[in-house]
Coordinates of N, CA, C and O and ligand atoms in Angstrom, one line a residue:
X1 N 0.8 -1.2 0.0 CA 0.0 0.0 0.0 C 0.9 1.3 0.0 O 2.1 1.3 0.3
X2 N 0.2 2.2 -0.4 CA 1.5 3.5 -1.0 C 0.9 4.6 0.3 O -0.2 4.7 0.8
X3 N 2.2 5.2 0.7 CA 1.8 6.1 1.5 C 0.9 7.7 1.0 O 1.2 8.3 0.0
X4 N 0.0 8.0 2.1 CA 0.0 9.2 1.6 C 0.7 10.8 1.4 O 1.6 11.2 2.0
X5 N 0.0 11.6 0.4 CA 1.3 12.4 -0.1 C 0.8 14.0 0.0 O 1.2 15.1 -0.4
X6 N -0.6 13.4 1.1 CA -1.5 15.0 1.1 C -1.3 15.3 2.6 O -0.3 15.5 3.3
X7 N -2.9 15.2 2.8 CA -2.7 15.5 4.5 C -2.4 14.5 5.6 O -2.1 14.9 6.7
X8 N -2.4 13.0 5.3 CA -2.1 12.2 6.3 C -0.7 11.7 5.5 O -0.7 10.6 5.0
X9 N 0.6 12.9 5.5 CA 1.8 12.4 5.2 C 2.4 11.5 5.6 O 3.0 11.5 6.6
X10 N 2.5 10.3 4.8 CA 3.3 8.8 5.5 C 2.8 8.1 5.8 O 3.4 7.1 6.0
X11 N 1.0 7.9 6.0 CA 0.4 6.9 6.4 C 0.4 6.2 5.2 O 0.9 6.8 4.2
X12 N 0.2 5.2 5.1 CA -0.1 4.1 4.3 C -1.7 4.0 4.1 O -2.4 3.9 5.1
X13 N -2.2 4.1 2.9 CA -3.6 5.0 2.6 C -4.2 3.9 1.2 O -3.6 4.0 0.1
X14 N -5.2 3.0 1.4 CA -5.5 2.0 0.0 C -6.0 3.2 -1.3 O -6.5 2.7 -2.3
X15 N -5.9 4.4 -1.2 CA -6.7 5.4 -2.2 C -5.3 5.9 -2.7 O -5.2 6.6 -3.7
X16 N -3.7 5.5 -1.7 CA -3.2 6.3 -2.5 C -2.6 5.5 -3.9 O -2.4 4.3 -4.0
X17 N -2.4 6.5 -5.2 CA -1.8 5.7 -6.4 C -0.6 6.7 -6.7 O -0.4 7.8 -6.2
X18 N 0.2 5.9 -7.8 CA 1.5 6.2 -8.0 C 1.2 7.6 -8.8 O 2.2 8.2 -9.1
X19 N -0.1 8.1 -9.2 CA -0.4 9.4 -9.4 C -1.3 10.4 -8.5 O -2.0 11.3 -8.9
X20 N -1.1 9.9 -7.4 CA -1.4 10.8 -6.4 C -2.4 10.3 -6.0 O -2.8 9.4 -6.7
X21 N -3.4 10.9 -4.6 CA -4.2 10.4 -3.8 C -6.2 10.2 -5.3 O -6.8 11.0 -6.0
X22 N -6.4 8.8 -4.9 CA -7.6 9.1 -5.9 C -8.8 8.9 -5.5 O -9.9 8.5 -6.0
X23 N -8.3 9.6 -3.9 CA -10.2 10.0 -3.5 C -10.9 10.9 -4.2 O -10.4 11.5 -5.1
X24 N -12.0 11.1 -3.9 CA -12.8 12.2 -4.5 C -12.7 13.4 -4.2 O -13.5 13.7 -3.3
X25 N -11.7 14.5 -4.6 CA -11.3 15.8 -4.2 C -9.9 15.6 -4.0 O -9.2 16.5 -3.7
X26 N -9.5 14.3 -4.1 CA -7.7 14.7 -3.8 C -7.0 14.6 -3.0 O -5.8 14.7 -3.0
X27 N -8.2 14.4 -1.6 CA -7.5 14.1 -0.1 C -8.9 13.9 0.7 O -10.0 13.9 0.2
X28 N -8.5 13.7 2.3 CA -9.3 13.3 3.3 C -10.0 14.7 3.0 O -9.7 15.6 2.2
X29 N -11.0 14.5 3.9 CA -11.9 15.5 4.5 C -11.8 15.7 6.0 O -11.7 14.7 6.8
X30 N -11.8 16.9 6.4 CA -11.5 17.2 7.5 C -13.0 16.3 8.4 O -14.0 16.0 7.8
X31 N -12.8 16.0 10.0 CA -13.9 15.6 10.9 C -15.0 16.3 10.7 O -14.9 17.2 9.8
X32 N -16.2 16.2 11.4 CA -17.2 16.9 11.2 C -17.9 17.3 12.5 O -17.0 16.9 13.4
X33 N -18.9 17.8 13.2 CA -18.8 17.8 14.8 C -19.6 16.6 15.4 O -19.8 16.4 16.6
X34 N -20.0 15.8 14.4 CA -20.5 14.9 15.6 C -19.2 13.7 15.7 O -19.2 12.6 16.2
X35 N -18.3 14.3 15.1 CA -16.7 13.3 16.0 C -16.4 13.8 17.1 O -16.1 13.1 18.0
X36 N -16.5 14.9 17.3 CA -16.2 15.5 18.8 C -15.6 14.7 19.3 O -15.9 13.7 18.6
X37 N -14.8 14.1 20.5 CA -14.9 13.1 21.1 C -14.2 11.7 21.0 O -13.9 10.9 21.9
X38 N -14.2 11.4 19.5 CA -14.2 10.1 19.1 C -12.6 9.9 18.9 O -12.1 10.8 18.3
X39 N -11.9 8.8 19.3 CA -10.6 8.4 19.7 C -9.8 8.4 17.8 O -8.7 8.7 17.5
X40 N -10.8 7.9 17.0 CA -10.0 8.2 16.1 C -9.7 9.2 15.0 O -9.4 9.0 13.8
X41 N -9.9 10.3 15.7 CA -9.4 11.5 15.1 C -8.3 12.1 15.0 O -7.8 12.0 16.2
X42 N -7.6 12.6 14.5 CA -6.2 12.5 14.7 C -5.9 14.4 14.3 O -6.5 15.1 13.4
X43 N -5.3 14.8 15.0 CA -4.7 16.1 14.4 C -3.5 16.4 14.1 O -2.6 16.0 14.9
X44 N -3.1 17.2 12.5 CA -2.4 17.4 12.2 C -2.0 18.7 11.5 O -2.9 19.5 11.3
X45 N -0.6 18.9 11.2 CA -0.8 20.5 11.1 C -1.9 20.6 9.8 O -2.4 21.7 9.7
X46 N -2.0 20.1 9.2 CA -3.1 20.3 8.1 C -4.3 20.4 8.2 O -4.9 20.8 7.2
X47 N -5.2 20.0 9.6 CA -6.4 20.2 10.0 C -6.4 18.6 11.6 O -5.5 18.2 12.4
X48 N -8.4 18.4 11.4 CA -7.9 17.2 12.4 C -9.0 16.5 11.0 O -9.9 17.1 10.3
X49 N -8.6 15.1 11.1 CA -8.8 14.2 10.4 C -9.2 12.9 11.3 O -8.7 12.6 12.4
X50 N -10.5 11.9 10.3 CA -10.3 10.6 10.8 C -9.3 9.7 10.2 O -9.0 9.8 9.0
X51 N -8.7 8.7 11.2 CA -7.8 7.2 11.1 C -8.5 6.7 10.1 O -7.9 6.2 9.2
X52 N -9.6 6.6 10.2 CA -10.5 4.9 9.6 C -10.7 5.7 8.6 O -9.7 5.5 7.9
X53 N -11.6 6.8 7.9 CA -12.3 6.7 7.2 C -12.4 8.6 6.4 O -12.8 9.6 6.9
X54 N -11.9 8.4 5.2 CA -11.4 9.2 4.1 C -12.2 11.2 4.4 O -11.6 12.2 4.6
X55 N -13.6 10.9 4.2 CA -14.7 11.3 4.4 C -15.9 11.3 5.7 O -16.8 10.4 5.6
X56 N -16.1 12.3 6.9 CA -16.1 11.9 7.8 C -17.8 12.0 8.0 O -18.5 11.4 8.8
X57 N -18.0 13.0 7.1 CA -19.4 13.6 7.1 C -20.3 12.4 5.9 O -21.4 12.6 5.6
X58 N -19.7 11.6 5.5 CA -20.1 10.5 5.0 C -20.7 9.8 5.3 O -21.8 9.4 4.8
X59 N -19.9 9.4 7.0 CA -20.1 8.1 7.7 C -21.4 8.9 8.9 O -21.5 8.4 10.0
X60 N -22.2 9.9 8.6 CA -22.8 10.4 9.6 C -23.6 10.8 8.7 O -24.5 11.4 9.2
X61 N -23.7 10.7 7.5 CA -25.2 10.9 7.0 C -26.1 10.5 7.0 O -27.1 11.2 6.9
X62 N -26.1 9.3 7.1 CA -27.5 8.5 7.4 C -27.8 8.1 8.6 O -28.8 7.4 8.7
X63 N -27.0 8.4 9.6 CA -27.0 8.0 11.2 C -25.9 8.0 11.2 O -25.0 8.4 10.4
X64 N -25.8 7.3 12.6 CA -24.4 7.0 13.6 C -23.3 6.3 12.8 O -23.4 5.2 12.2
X65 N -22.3 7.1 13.0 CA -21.1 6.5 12.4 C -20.8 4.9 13.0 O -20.8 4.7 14.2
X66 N -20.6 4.0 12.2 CA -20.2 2.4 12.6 C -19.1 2.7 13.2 O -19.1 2.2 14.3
X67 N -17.9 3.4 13.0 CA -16.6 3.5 14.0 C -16.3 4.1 15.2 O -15.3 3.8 15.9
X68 N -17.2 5.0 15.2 CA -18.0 6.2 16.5 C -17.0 5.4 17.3 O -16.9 4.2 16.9
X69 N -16.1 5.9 18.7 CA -15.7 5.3 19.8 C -16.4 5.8 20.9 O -16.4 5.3 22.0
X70 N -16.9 6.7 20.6 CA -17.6 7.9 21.9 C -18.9 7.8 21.7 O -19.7 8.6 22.3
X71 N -19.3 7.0 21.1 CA -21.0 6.5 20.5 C -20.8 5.2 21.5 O -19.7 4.7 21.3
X72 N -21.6 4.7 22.3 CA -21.3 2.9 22.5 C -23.4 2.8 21.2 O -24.4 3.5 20.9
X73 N -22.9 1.3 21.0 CA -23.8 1.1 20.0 C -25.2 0.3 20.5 O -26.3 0.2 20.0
X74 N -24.6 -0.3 21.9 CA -25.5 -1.1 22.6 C -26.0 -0.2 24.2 O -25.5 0.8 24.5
X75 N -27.0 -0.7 24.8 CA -27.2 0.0 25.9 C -27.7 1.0 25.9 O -27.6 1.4 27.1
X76 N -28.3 1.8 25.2 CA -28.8 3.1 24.6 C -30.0 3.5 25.7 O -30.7 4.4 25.4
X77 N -30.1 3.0 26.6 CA -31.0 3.0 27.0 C -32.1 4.2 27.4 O -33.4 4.3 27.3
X78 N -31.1 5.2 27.8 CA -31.6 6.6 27.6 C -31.9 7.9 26.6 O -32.2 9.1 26.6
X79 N -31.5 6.7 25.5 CA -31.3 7.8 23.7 C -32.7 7.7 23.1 O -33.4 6.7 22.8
X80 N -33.1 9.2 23.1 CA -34.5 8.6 22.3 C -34.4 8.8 20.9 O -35.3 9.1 20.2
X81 N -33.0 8.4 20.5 CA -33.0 8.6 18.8 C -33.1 7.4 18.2 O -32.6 6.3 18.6
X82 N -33.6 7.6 17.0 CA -34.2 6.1 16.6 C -34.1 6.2 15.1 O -34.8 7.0 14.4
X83 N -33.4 5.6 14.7 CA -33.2 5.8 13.2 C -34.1 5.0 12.4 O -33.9 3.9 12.1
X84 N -35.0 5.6 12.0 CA -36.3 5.7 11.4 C -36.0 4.7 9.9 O -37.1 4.3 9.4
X85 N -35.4 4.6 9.5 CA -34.9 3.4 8.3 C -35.5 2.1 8.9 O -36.4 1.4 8.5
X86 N -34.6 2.0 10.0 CA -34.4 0.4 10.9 C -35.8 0.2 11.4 O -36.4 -0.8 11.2
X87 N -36.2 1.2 12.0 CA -37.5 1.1 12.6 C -38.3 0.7 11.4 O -39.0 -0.3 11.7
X88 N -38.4 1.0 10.6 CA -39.1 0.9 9.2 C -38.9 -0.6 8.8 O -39.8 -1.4 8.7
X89 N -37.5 -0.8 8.6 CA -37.3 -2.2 8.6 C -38.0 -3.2 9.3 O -38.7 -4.1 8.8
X90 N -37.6 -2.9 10.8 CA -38.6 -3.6 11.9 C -39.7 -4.1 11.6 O -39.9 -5.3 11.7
X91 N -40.9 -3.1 11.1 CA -41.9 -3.3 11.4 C -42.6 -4.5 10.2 O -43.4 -5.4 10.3
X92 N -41.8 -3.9 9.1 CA -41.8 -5.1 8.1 C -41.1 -6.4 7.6 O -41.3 -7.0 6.6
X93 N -40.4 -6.7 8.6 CA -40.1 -7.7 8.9 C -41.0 -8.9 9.2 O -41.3 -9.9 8.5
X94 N -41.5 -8.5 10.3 CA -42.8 -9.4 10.7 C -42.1 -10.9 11.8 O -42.7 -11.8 12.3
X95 N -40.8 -10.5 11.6 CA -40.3 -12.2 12.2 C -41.0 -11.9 13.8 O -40.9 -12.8 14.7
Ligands
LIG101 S1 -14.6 7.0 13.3 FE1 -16.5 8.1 12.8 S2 -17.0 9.4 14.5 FE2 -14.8 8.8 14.7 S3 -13.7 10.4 13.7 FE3 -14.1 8.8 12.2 S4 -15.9 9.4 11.1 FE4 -15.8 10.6 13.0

């Protein structure tokens, strides 16, 4: 895997190619605020960035980010947020 040659200088990055980084726009995207918190954010003099994942506002468009560390995914028990997809799912399910 080729390191990267933008903002995460030296990591080792599956997007980077021997003609430069071929995400969409040319590099990471900076966090967004519902990382606040979350362990794998990383700052650098270039901004603060996630570890895992290219695009951060990606992973939070349709709900809760899967890598969230500051999210627990289970035990919720006091969250009255309910991602209305799943619920949707749920109901049609029928099992
Ligand atoms: S893992 Fe998710 S919540 Fe954490 S910094 Fe990355 S995109 Fe944000």
């Amino acid at each position: 895997m080729l390191e990267c040659e933008t903002v995460k200088k030296g990591t080792p990055c599956p997007f980077m190619t021997p003609k430069g980084c071929s995400f969409n726009g040319g590099s990471c995207r900076v966090i967004v605020e519902q990382c606040e918190g979350c362990a794998n954010i990383i700052e650098l003099p270039t901004g603060r960035y996630c570890r895992k994942c290219p695009d951060p506002s990606a992973k939070w468009r349709f709900g809760r980010c899967n890598m969230a560390t500051h999210i627990k995914n289970n035990n919720n028990k006091g969250s009255r947020h309910i991602n209305p997809l799943k619920a949707a799912k749920r109901k049609t399910k029928g099992r």
